[in-house]
mmCIF file of C-alpha atoms in Angstrom:
data_model
loop_
_atom_site.group_PDB
_atom_site.id
_atom_site.type_symbol
_atom_site.label_atom_id
_atom_site.label_comp_id
_atom_site.label_asym_id
_atom_site.label_seq_id
_atom_site.Cartn_x
_atom_site.Cartn_y
_atom_site.Cartn_z
ATOM 1 C CA MET Z 2 -1.681 -74.447 98.953
ATOM 2 C CA THR Z 3 -0.050 -72.176 95.969
ATOM 3 C CA THR Z 4 -1.582 -69.801 93.885
ATOM 4 C CA PRO Z 5 -1.142 -70.628 90.455
ATOM 5 C CA ARG Z 6 0.389 -67.822 88.669
ATOM 6 C CA VAL Z 7 -0.904 -66.339 85.244
ATOM 7 C CA SER Z 8 1.518 -65.689 82.527
ATOM 8 C CA PRO Z 9 1.757 -61.999 81.440
ATOM 9 C CA THR Z 10 0.565 -63.065 78.143
ATOM 10 C CA VAL Z 11 -2.904 -64.566 79.542
ATOM 11 C CA ALA Z 12 -3.245 -61.324 81.528
ATOM 12 C CA GLY Z 13 -2.895 -58.974 78.655
ATOM 13 C CA ASP Z 14 -5.295 -61.150 76.717
ATOM 14 C CA ALA Z 15 -7.832 -60.720 79.494
ATOM 15 C CA ARG Z 16 -7.188 -57.384 79.731
ATOM 16 C CA ALA Z 17 -7.651 -56.657 76.209
ATOM 17 C CA SER Z 18 -10.795 -58.850 75.563
ATOM 18 C CA GLY Z 19 -12.791 -59.646 78.818
ATOM 19 C CA ALA Z 20 -11.877 -57.095 81.241
ATOM 20 C CA SER Z 21 -11.818 -54.094 78.734
ATOM 21 C CA ARG Z 22 -15.442 -52.196 77.991
ATOM 22 C CA PRO Z 23 -17.242 -53.141 75.195
ATOM 23 C CA PRO Z 24 -17.066 -51.061 72.278
ATOM 24 C CA ALA Z 25 -21.183 -50.716 72.241
ATOM 25 C CA ALA Z 26 -20.818 -49.210 76.032
ATOM 26 C CA LEU Z 27 -18.423 -46.581 74.803
ATOM 27 C CA GLY Z 28 -20.419 -45.834 71.621
ATOM 28 C CA GLY Z 29 -23.817 -45.783 73.870
ATOM 29 C CA ARG Z 30 -22.423 -43.002 76.186
ATOM 30 C CA ARG Z 31 -21.889 -40.445 73.763
ATOM 31 C CA PRO Z 32 -25.640 -40.172 72.345
ATOM 32 C CA ALA Z 33 -27.065 -40.117 76.069
ATOM 33 C CA ALA Z 34 -24.839 -37.221 76.727
ATOM 34 C CA LEU Z 35 -25.817 -35.449 73.374
ATOM 35 C CA GLY Z 36 -29.488 -36.204 74.184
ATOM 36 C CA ARG Z 37 -29.225 -34.819 77.616
ATOM 37 C CA TRP Z 38 -27.400 -31.653 75.995
ATOM 38 C CA LEU Z 39 -30.332 -31.239 73.701
ATOM 39 C CA LEU Z 40 -32.852 -31.565 76.684
ATOM 40 C CA ARG Z 41 -31.172 -28.821 78.439
ATOM 41 C CA LEU Z 42 -30.810 -26.595 75.403
ATOM 42 C CA LEU Z 43 -34.512 -26.840 74.634
ATOM 43 C CA ALA Z 44 -35.461 -26.226 77.945
ATOM 44 C CA GLY Z 45 -33.625 -22.957 78.190
ATOM 45 C CA TRP Z 46 -34.943 -21.697 74.952
ATOM 46 C CA LEU Z 47 -38.698 -23.030 75.398
ATOM 47 C CA PRO Z 48 -39.776 -19.991 76.860
ATOM 48 C CA ALA Z 49 -38.417 -17.579 74.193
ATOM 49 C CA LEU Z 50 -39.502 -20.041 71.535
ATOM 50 C CA PRO Z 51 -42.921 -18.246 70.856
ATOM 51 C CA LEU Z 52 -41.033 -14.875 70.651
ATOM 52 C CA LEU Z 53 -38.493 -16.599 68.300
ATOM 53 C CA VAL Z 54 -41.275 -17.866 66.200
ATOM 54 C CA PHE Z 55 -42.946 -14.647 65.966
ATOM 55 C CA THR Z 56 -39.777 -12.805 64.861
ATOM 56 C CA LEU Z 57 -39.161 -15.268 62.412
ATOM 57 C CA GLY Z 58 -42.564 -14.764 60.627
ATOM 58 C CA MET Z 59 -43.116 -11.059 61.305
ATOM 59 C CA LEU Z 60 -39.628 -9.551 60.883
ATOM 60 C CA VAL Z 61 -37.223 -12.095 59.012
ATOM 61 C CA LEU Z 62 -39.233 -13.723 56.456
ATOM 62 C CA PRO Z 63 -40.613 -10.621 55.330
ATOM 63 C CA ALA Z 64 -37.281 -8.737 55.113
ATOM 64 C CA LEU Z 65 -35.740 -11.861 52.987
ATOM 65 C CA ARG Z 66 -38.868 -11.315 50.944
ATOM 66 C CA LEU Z 67 -38.218 -7.512 50.357
ATOM 67 C CA VAL Z 68 -34.755 -8.131 49.535
ATOM 68 C CA HIS Z 69 -35.888 -11.005 46.745
ATOM 69 C CA ASP Z 70 -38.243 -8.394 45.503
ATOM 70 C CA THR Z 71 -35.632 -5.781 45.212
ATOM 71 C CA PHE Z 72 -33.477 -7.742 43.050
ATOM 72 C CA ALA Z 73 -36.094 -9.797 41.186
ATOM 73 C CA LEU Z 74 -37.206 -8.690 37.865
ATOM 74 C CA ARG Z 75 -40.542 -9.255 36.197
ATOM 75 C CA SER Z 76 -38.987 -10.871 33.164
ATOM 76 C CA GLY Z 77 -36.992 -13.398 35.328
ATOM 77 C CA GLY Z 78 -33.770 -13.328 36.888
ATOM 78 C CA PHE Z 79 -32.026 -11.060 39.295
ATOM 79 C CA GLY Z 80 -30.602 -7.417 38.558
ATOM 80 C CA MET Z 81 -30.275 -3.982 39.760
ATOM 81 C CA ASP Z 82 -33.296 -2.715 37.422
ATOM 82 C CA ASN Z 83 -35.568 -1.915 40.218
ATOM 83 C CA ILE Z 84 -33.042 -0.015 42.078
ATOM 84 C CA GLN Z 85 -32.084 1.925 38.978
ATOM 85 C CA LYS Z 86 -35.454 2.791 38.252
ATOM 86 C CA VAL Z 87 -36.087 4.035 42.090
ATOM 87 C CA ALA Z 88 -32.482 6.189 41.222
ATOM 88 C CA ASP Z 89 -33.668 7.491 38.332
ATOM 89 C CA ASN Z 90 -37.221 8.631 39.445
ATOM 90 C CA PRO Z 91 -36.875 12.319 40.872
ATOM 91 C CA VAL Z 92 -39.888 11.859 43.507
ATOM 92 C CA ASP Z 93 -37.986 8.972 45.074
ATOM 93 C CA ARG Z 94 -34.765 11.207 44.985
ATOM 94 C CA GLU Z 95 -36.572 13.956 46.688
ATOM 95 C CA ALA Z 96 -38.042 11.635 49.218
ATOM 96 C CA ILE Z 97 -35.001 9.886 50.289
ATOM 97 C CA ALA Z 98 -33.481 13.475 50.697
ATOM 98 C CA ASN Z 99 -35.999 14.774 52.762
ATOM 99 C CA SER Z 100 -36.028 11.845 54.874
ATOM 100 C CA LEU Z 101 -32.506 11.896 55.636
ATOM 101 C CA GLU Z 102 -32.500 15.849 56.222
ATOM 102 C CA LEU Z 103 -35.505 15.440 58.412
ATOM 103 C CA GLY Z 104 -33.908 12.649 60.395
ATOM 104 C CA ALA Z 105 -30.730 14.390 61.072
ATOM 105 C CA LEU Z 106 -32.407 17.774 62.022
ATOM 106 C CA GLN Z 107 -34.319 16.098 64.272
ATOM 107 C CA ALA Z 108 -32.020 14.146 65.875
ATOM 108 C CA THR Z 109 -29.538 17.301 66.247
ATOM 109 C CA LEU Z 110 -32.274 19.443 67.551
ATOM 110 C CA ALA Z 111 -33.532 16.469 70.175
ATOM 111 C CA ALA Z 112 -29.812 16.155 71.306
ATOM 112 C CA ALA Z 113 -29.321 19.836 71.610
ATOM 113 C CA LEU Z 114 -32.444 20.679 73.862
ATOM 114 C CA GLY Z 115 -32.767 17.209 75.278
ATOM 115 C CA MET Z 116 -29.398 16.665 76.768
ATOM 116 C CA PRO Z 117 -29.676 20.012 78.708
ATOM 117 C CA ALA Z 118 -33.037 19.114 79.701
ATOM 118 C CA ALA Z 119 -31.748 15.462 80.932
ATOM 119 C CA TRP Z 120 -29.065 17.040 82.978
ATOM 120 C CA LEU Z 121 -31.502 19.304 84.837
ATOM 121 C CA ILE Z 122 -34.125 16.687 85.607
ATOM 122 C CA SER Z 123 -31.428 14.211 86.884
ATOM 123 C CA ARG Z 124 -30.465 17.202 89.210
ATOM 124 C CA MET Z 125 -33.968 17.781 90.836
ATOM 125 C CA ARG Z 126 -35.565 16.433 93.911
ATOM 126 C CA VAL Z 127 -37.200 13.311 93.623
ATOM 127 C CA ALA Z 128 -40.993 14.857 93.598
ATOM 128 C CA GLY Z 129 -39.933 17.065 90.792
ATOM 129 C CA ARG Z 130 -37.901 14.283 89.087
ATOM 130 C CA ALA Z 131 -40.723 12.175 89.109
ATOM 131 C CA THR Z 132 -43.249 15.048 87.895
ATOM 132 C CA TRP Z 133 -40.984 15.532 84.768
ATOM 133 C CA LEU Z 134 -40.568 11.883 84.142
ATOM 134 C CA ALA Z 135 -44.316 11.492 83.879
ATOM 135 C CA LEU Z 136 -44.709 14.317 81.430
ATOM 136 C CA MET Z 137 -41.691 12.719 79.455
ATOM 137 C CA ASN Z 138 -42.939 9.637 79.218
ATOM 138 C CA VAL Z 139 -46.669 10.755 78.183
ATOM 139 C CA ALA Z 140 -45.228 12.895 75.451
ATOM 140 C CA SER Z 141 -42.779 10.316 74.077
ATOM 141 C CA ASN Z 142 -45.842 7.839 73.618
ATOM 142 C CA PHE Z 143 -47.919 10.256 72.355
ATOM 143 C CA ALA Z 144 -47.026 9.728 68.629
ATOM 144 C CA GLY Z 145 -49.623 9.090 66.306
ATOM 145 C CA ILE Z 146 -52.524 10.005 64.276
ATOM 146 C CA GLY Z 147 -54.054 11.677 67.469
ATOM 147 C CA LEU Z 148 -50.663 14.178 67.883
ATOM 148 C CA ALA Z 149 -51.086 14.851 64.115
ATOM 149 C CA PHE Z 150 -54.932 15.827 64.315
ATOM 150 C CA GLY Z 151 -53.778 17.932 67.479
ATOM 151 C CA PHE Z 152 -51.351 19.961 65.563
ATOM 152 C CA VAL Z 153 -53.766 20.328 62.767
ATOM 153 C CA ALA Z 154 -56.532 21.658 65.249
ATOM 154 C CA LEU Z 155 -53.856 23.997 66.794
ATOM 155 C CA ILE Z 156 -51.521 25.532 64.286
ATOM 156 C CA GLY Z 157 -53.391 24.117 61.021
ATOM 157 C CA THR Z 158 -55.262 26.758 58.565
ATOM 158 C CA THR Z 159 -58.251 26.574 60.466
ATOM 159 C CA GLY Z 160 -56.553 25.550 63.839
ATOM 160 C CA MET Z 161 -57.622 27.376 67.201
ATOM 161 C CA LEU Z 162 -54.314 29.207 67.778
ATOM 162 C CA THR Z 163 -54.244 30.396 64.432
ATOM 163 C CA HIS Z 164 -57.528 32.229 64.533
ATOM 164 C CA LEU Z 165 -56.771 33.745 68.131
ATOM 165 C CA LEU Z 166 -53.734 34.965 67.174
ATOM 166 C CA ASP Z 167 -54.733 35.844 63.487
ATOM 167 C CA VAL Z 168 -51.490 34.446 61.998
ATOM 168 C CA SER Z 169 -50.194 31.960 59.795
ATOM 169 C CA PHE Z 170 -48.215 28.973 60.931
ATOM 170 C CA PRO Z 171 -46.197 27.015 58.458
ATOM 171 C CA ALA Z 172 -48.309 24.324 56.672
ATOM 172 C CA THR Z 173 -48.412 21.196 58.921
ATOM 173 C CA GLY Z 174 -47.461 19.257 55.833
ATOM 174 C CA SER Z 175 -44.448 21.186 55.121
ATOM 175 C CA PHE Z 176 -40.815 20.480 56.001
ATOM 176 C CA THR Z 177 -41.173 23.192 58.990
ATOM 177 C CA GLY Z 178 -44.466 21.634 60.131
ATOM 178 C CA MET Z 179 -43.246 18.150 60.223
ATOM 179 C CA ASN Z 180 -40.488 19.573 62.260
ATOM 180 C CA ILE Z 181 -42.562 21.461 64.860
ATOM 181 C CA ALA Z 182 -44.701 17.815 65.274
ATOM 182 C CA TYR Z 183 -42.119 15.786 65.442
ATOM 183 C CA LEU Z 184 -39.927 17.550 68.307
ATOM 184 C CA TYR Z 185 -42.967 17.299 70.467
ATOM 185 C CA PHE Z 186 -42.196 13.618 71.146
ATOM 186 C CA ASN Z 187 -38.493 13.204 69.973
ATOM 187 C CA ILE Z 188 -37.305 15.824 72.695
ATOM 188 C CA PRO Z 189 -39.263 13.681 75.745
ATOM 189 C CA MET Z 190 -37.716 10.549 73.961
ATOM 190 C CA PHE Z 191 -34.345 11.663 73.781
ATOM 191 C CA VAL Z 192 -34.320 13.013 77.597
ATOM 192 C CA LEU Z 193 -35.512 9.211 78.242
ATOM 193 C CA LEU Z 194 -32.893 7.665 76.534
ATOM 194 C CA THR Z 195 -30.222 9.473 77.952
ATOM 195 C CA LEU Z 196 -31.505 10.556 81.628
ATOM 196 C CA PRO Z 197 -29.454 7.190 82.840
ATOM 197 C CA ALA Z 198 -26.298 8.232 81.265
ATOM 198 C CA VAL Z 199 -26.260 11.714 82.683
ATOM 199 C CA ALA Z 200 -26.371 10.100 86.281
ATOM 200 C CA VAL Z 201 -22.549 8.973 85.197
ATOM 201 C CA LEU Z 202 -21.375 12.274 86.085
ATOM 202 C CA LYS Z 203 -20.437 12.367 89.693
ATOM 203 C CA GLU Z 204 -20.404 14.989 91.863
ATOM 204 C CA ASP Z 205 -16.873 14.215 93.337
ATOM 205 C CA TRP Z 206 -15.325 14.912 89.423
ATOM 206 C CA TRP Z 207 -16.585 18.295 89.793
ATOM 207 C CA GLU Z 208 -15.321 19.041 93.283
ATOM 208 C CA ALA Z 209 -11.803 17.364 92.592
ATOM 209 C CA ALA Z 210 -11.720 19.718 89.409
ATOM 210 C CA GLN Z 211 -12.542 22.501 91.879
ATOM 211 C CA VAL Z 212 -9.822 21.559 94.033
ATOM 212 C CA CYS Z 213 -7.293 21.376 90.879
ATOM 213 C CA HIS Z 214 -8.633 25.314 90.649
ATOM 214 C CA ALA Z 215 -10.386 24.274 87.068
ATOM 215 C CA THR Z 216 -13.137 26.513 85.859
ATOM 216 C CA ARG Z 217 -16.992 25.191 84.958
ATOM 217 C CA TRP Z 218 -15.831 25.913 81.335
ATOM 218 C CA GLN Z 219 -12.861 23.346 81.693
ATOM 219 C CA PHE Z 220 -14.706 20.613 83.721
ATOM 220 C CA TRP Z 221 -17.139 20.229 80.759
ATOM 221 C CA ARG Z 222 -14.562 20.771 77.840
ATOM 222 C CA ARG Z 223 -12.077 18.152 79.580
ATOM 223 C CA ILE Z 224 -14.399 15.780 81.809
ATOM 224 C CA GLY Z 225 -18.305 16.432 80.925
ATOM 225 C CA ALA Z 226 -18.294 16.496 77.412
ATOM 226 C CA PRO Z 227 -16.001 13.595 76.456
ATOM 227 C CA VAL Z 228 -18.244 11.320 79.031
ATOM 228 C CA LEU Z 229 -21.230 12.299 77.855
ATOM 229 C CA ALA Z 230 -20.672 12.489 74.130
ATOM 230 C CA PRO Z 231 -20.894 8.670 73.330
ATOM 231 C CA PHE Z 232 -24.383 8.761 75.101
ATOM 232 C CA ALA Z 233 -25.539 11.447 73.205
ATOM 233 C CA ALA Z 234 -24.352 10.029 70.072
ATOM 234 C CA ALA Z 235 -26.260 7.070 70.757
ATOM 235 C CA GLY Z 236 -29.361 8.876 71.303
ATOM 236 C CA TRP Z 237 -28.800 10.877 68.360
ATOM 237 C CA LEU Z 238 -28.823 7.821 66.289
ATOM 238 C CA LEU Z 239 -31.657 6.268 67.625
ATOM 239 C CA ILE Z 240 -33.776 9.478 67.137
ATOM 240 C CA PHE Z 241 -32.329 9.687 63.515
ATOM 241 C CA THR Z 242 -33.581 6.006 62.993
ATOM 242 C CA TRP Z 243 -36.883 6.471 64.445
ATOM 243 C CA THR Z 244 -37.703 9.748 62.801
ATOM 244 C CA ILE Z 245 -36.911 8.243 59.214
ATOM 245 C CA GLY Z 246 -39.254 5.607 60.006
ATOM 246 C CA ILE Z 247 -42.341 7.122 61.291
ATOM 247 C CA TYR Z 248 -45.600 6.831 58.735
ATOM 248 C CA ALA Z 249 -48.647 7.437 60.909
ATOM 249 C CA VAL Z 250 -47.710 11.095 61.713
ATOM 250 C CA ALA Z 251 -46.520 12.092 58.689
ATOM 251 C CA TYR Z 252 -49.301 10.441 56.777
ATOM 252 C CA ALA Z 253 -51.829 12.557 58.853
ATOM 253 C CA LEU Z 254 -49.906 15.897 58.478
ATOM 254 C CA ALA Z 255 -49.011 15.396 54.892
ATOM 255 C CA SER Z 256 -52.504 15.478 53.397
ATOM 256 C CA GLY Z 257 -52.002 17.856 50.755
ATOM 257 C CA PRO Z 258 -50.293 17.687 47.458
ATOM 258 C CA GLN Z 259 -47.805 20.058 48.182
ATOM 259 C CA SER Z 260 -46.540 18.362 51.387
ATOM 260 C CA VAL Z 261 -43.226 17.250 51.851
ATOM 261 C CA LYS Z 262 -42.364 13.703 50.527
ATOM 262 C CA LEU Z 263 -40.972 11.215 52.746
ATOM 263 C CA ILE Z 264 -39.499 7.460 52.108
ATOM 264 C CA THR Z 265 -42.483 6.120 54.386
ATOM 265 C CA LEU Z 266 -45.130 8.110 52.451
ATOM 266 C CA GLN Z 267 -43.381 6.815 49.266
ATOM 267 C CA ILE Z 268 -43.898 3.484 50.334
ATOM 268 C CA GLY Z 269 -47.585 3.846 51.359
ATOM 269 C CA ALA Z 270 -48.068 5.789 47.935
ATOM 270 C CA THR Z 271 -46.328 3.261 45.516
ATOM 271 C CA LEU Z 272 -48.411 0.288 47.592
ATOM 272 C CA GLU Z 273 -51.936 1.777 46.094
ATOM 273 C CA SER Z 274 -50.089 2.021 42.416
ATOM 274 C CA SER Z 275 -50.432 -0.833 39.789
ATOM 275 C CA VAL Z 276 -47.412 0.554 37.719
ATOM 276 C CA PHE Z 277 -44.208 -0.594 39.403
ATOM 277 C CA GLY Z 278 -45.930 -0.200 42.855
ATOM 278 C CA LEU Z 279 -44.398 -3.605 44.876
ATOM 279 C CA GLU Z 280 -41.076 -3.213 43.608
ATOM 280 C CA ARG Z 281 -40.385 0.755 44.124
ATOM 281 C CA ALA Z 282 -42.048 -0.051 47.526
ATOM 282 C CA ALA Z 283 -39.286 -2.959 48.300
ATOM 283 C CA VAL Z 284 -36.603 -0.886 47.057
ATOM 284 C CA LEU Z 285 -37.285 1.878 49.503
ATOM 285 C CA SER Z 286 -38.023 -0.697 52.554
ATOM 286 C CA VAL Z 287 -34.870 -2.115 51.684
ATOM 287 C CA LEU Z 288 -33.071 1.345 51.926
ATOM 288 C CA LEU Z 289 -35.033 2.051 55.511
ATOM 289 C CA MET Z 290 -33.680 -1.664 56.549
ATOM 290 C CA LEU Z 291 -30.055 -0.694 55.312
ATOM 291 C CA LEU Z 292 -30.211 2.886 57.234
ATOM 292 C CA ALA Z 293 -31.566 1.214 60.525
ATOM 293 C CA VAL Z 294 -28.864 -1.622 60.281
ATOM 294 C CA VAL Z 295 -25.912 0.948 59.919
ATOM 295 C CA SER Z 296 -27.407 3.394 62.492
ATOM 296 C CA THR Z 297 -27.721 0.095 65.298
ATOM 297 C CA VAL Z 298 -24.172 -1.066 64.497
ATOM 298 C CA LEU Z 299 -22.810 2.700 64.843
ATOM 299 C CA TYR Z 300 -25.012 2.789 67.819
ATOM 300 C CA ARG Z 301 -23.462 -0.607 69.582
ATOM 301 C CA LEU Z 302 -20.108 1.244 68.777
ATOM 302 C CA ALA Z 303 -20.873 4.327 70.564
ATOM 303 C CA ILE Z 304 -22.629 2.556 73.614
ATOM 304 C CA ARG Z 305 -19.549 0.341 74.083
ATOM 305 C CA ARG Z 306 -17.360 3.295 74.103
ATOM 306 C CA ALA Z 307 -19.733 5.015 76.685
ATOM 307 C CA THR Z 308 -19.906 2.051 79.085
ATOM 308 C CA ARG Z 309 -16.267 2.496 79.995
ATOM 309 C CA TRP Z 310 -17.489 5.066 82.440
ATOM 310 C CA LEU Z 311 -20.166 2.795 84.074
#
C-alpha cells in the first residue's frame, strides 16, 4: 500500500492556514504577560504604598502648592511680583543673610570640633566608645523647646549661671546666643554622621607611611585629609541644611524684639499677618526648599566621591 504524496502547494497552504497558530492566540499571550508583570510590580511596591501616599500628601502636594503661591498673583496670572516684594523688604533680606551666615558658621564649627572628636571616639575601647556614643545620641536628639528653655534658665538674663558668676552672657536670642545653643546638638550630630567614615582610615596605611619614613604631618596631608575631606564636606552640608531649617529652638530663644531674624522665624511671623502673609511665607519656604535641594545634590556628589575609599 503506497502513501499518497502531498504536493508542496497543499502542504504550504496547510502550514499557512490550519497548522499555523491563530492570531487570537498570539494576541492573547501579550495581555497575560503584561498582567503578570503588573501583579509582580504591585506586589513589590505594596508594602511601600502607605509611605508613598503619605509622602505625596504631606510633602509633594504642599511643595507644589508653595511653588504655585510663590508665582501666583492676587490680580490673576503668574509673575515675579511676590519674589520682588521679598527681595525689596530689608527685614527679609536680613533674615536670609542671618540664616545663611548662621548655617555656614555652625557647619564650620561642627566640622572643626566634631571631626577630631569622631576620630578620638573611633579609636577608643568598646566600653568608652559606647559611653560617648550614648552621650552623643542624647545630645543630638535633644534639640527642641526644652533645650532652648534650658539655655535660658542657665545663661539667660535671670539664669542660674548668670547669677552665680555675676556675669552677663550674650542674649540667648542674639546671633552669638543662637550659635552657643545650636552647637549643643550640631557637634554631636556631626560626630554621629562622620563616625563611620573615620573608620575608613586603616592602621595599615599609617604603618606603611612609617615604613616609607613619612612624618605624621605628611600622612595627614597626603592620605588622611584627602580621604576624610569628602566625608567632612558631606557632613558640613547636612549640618548647614539642618541649621537653616530649625524653627522650634529659634522660636523659643528669639523671644525679644531685638532678637536675630531668621528665615524660619519670618515664615512663622508672616503667617500671622493678614497683609501679604501667605505669599511672603511661600516665597521664603520655596527659598528654603531650593537651598535644601542644592545641598542634597552637592551631598550626593561628595558621598559618591567619598565611597571610592569604601
